[in-house]
């Protein structure tokens, strides 16, 4: 799960244990979270707020308009919590679905659960997860909101150690749901974008803003010769 190779060193000192312990990597933990190909910028405070909400609540919904970063924030918070769930953290991507009846099937496929004879798939999921401790991420619920609400409500009622982190443009509307409105990335204050000209622009303050840092990071990736200092100064 590292974005680039890292050289690992160990001190070997006489009288101390010298066996090299296994590295703590995502590969050794139960999950299906994707490896991100781009750098995560900012949102340190929001990550901690989401993690605190997950620890305290059974259902946390990250809401906000499309493109505000709900999915990436959910994954970034979840990846640092894998060790807190004995049975892992599992991402269910709902964006490709158009049929609400396929929501239980999508969850079952991710968790490798097969439907039991004489039970609906939702009932099978509730039975299979009743003793498991896991975090289920339901990503992009808005176009399947009714189906997601039904499944989430059933699982939360039947599975006391299952928690759900949902991302959606609208809330699920389940009792006990904790709503977290994902804010926009921080922007430069107006006083740093003076109309008097680039000589009065505080480039240091501008480069601290999350939106600017994200823009510069993606711009440098797309065009290695991009000069962020000049861009910040309006040049």
PDB file of N, CA, C and O in Angstrom, residues 108 111-117 121 124-125 128:
ATOM      1  N   UNK A 108     -23.025  -8.639  -0.543  1.00  0.00           N
ATOM      2  CA  UNK A 108     -22.717 -10.064  -0.393  1.00  0.00           C
ATOM      3  C   UNK A 108     -21.486 -10.458  -1.199  1.00  0.00           C
ATOM      4  O   UNK A 108     -20.657 -11.256  -0.740  1.00  0.00           O
ATOM      5  N   UNK A 111     -18.316  -9.330   0.573  1.00  0.00           N
ATOM      6  CA  UNK A 111     -18.044 -10.096   1.795  1.00  0.00           C
ATOM      7  C   UNK A 111     -17.999 -11.609   1.545  1.00  0.00           C
ATOM      8  O   UNK A 111     -17.829 -12.388   2.489  1.00  0.00           O
ATOM      9  N   UNK A 112     -18.172 -12.015   0.281  1.00  0.00           N
ATOM     10  CA  UNK A 112     -18.140 -13.433  -0.085  1.00  0.00           C
ATOM     11  C   UNK A 112     -19.181 -14.242   0.702  1.00  0.00           C
ATOM     12  O   UNK A 112     -18.888 -15.302   1.275  1.00  0.00           O
ATOM     13  N   UNK A 113     -20.402 -13.743   0.701  1.00  0.00           N
ATOM     14  CA  UNK A 113     -21.509 -14.406   1.393  1.00  0.00           C
ATOM     15  C   UNK A 113     -22.524 -14.872   0.357  1.00  0.00           C
ATOM     16  O   UNK A 113     -22.928 -14.090  -0.515  1.00  0.00           O
ATOM     17  N   UNK A 114     -22.939 -16.112   0.463  1.00  0.00           N
ATOM     18  CA  UNK A 114     -23.917 -16.670  -0.480  1.00  0.00           C
ATOM     19  C   UNK A 114     -25.299 -16.734   0.157  1.00  0.00           C
ATOM     20  O   UNK A 114     -25.434 -16.996   1.354  1.00  0.00           O
ATOM     21  N   UNK A 115     -26.297 -16.505  -0.663  1.00  0.00           N
ATOM     22  CA  UNK A 115     -27.672 -16.511  -0.173  1.00  0.00           C
ATOM     23  C   UNK A 115     -28.070 -17.899   0.324  1.00  0.00           C
ATOM     24  O   UNK A 115     -27.780 -18.912  -0.324  1.00  0.00           O
ATOM     25  N   UNK A 116     -28.719 -17.960   1.472  1.00  0.00           N
ATOM     26  CA  UNK A 116     -29.174 -19.219   2.041  1.00  0.00           C
ATOM     27  C   UNK A 116     -30.579 -19.553   1.552  1.00  0.00           C
ATOM     28  O   UNK A 116     -31.407 -18.659   1.358  1.00  0.00           O
ATOM     29  N   UNK A 117     -30.828 -20.820   1.381  1.00  0.00           N
ATOM     30  CA  UNK A 117     -32.139 -21.252   0.911  1.00  0.00           C
ATOM     31  C   UNK A 117     -33.204 -20.897   1.956  1.00  0.00           C
ATOM     32  O   UNK A 117     -33.003 -21.086   3.146  1.00  0.00           O
ATOM     33  N   UNK A 121     -31.658 -12.374   0.585  1.00  0.00           N
ATOM     34  CA  UNK A 121     -30.224 -12.095   0.688  1.00  0.00           C
ATOM     35  C   UNK A 121     -29.941 -11.140   1.850  1.00  0.00           C
ATOM     36  O   UNK A 121     -28.921 -11.270   2.531  1.00  0.00           O
ATOM     37  N   UNK A 124     -29.911 -13.218   4.897  1.00  0.00           N
ATOM     38  CA  UNK A 124     -28.677 -13.994   4.933  1.00  0.00           C
ATOM     39  C   UNK A 124     -27.514 -13.135   5.418  1.00  0.00           C
ATOM     40  O   UNK A 124     -26.691 -13.567   6.237  1.00  0.00           O
ATOM     41  N   UNK A 125     -27.438 -11.898   4.915  1.00  0.00           N
ATOM     42  CA  UNK A 125     -26.383 -10.991   5.349  1.00  0.00           C
ATOM     43  C   UNK A 125     -26.473 -10.718   6.847  1.00  0.00           C
ATOM     44  O   UNK A 125     -25.460 -10.739   7.554  1.00  0.00           O
ATOM     45  N   UNK A 128     -25.221 -13.777   8.710  1.00  0.00           N
ATOM     46  CA  UNK A 128     -23.782 -14.006   8.546  1.00  0.00           C
ATOM     47  C   UNK A 128     -22.940 -12.980   9.288  1.00  0.00           C
ATOM     48  O   UNK A 128     -21.832 -13.280   9.744  1.00  0.00           O
TER      49      UNK A 128
END
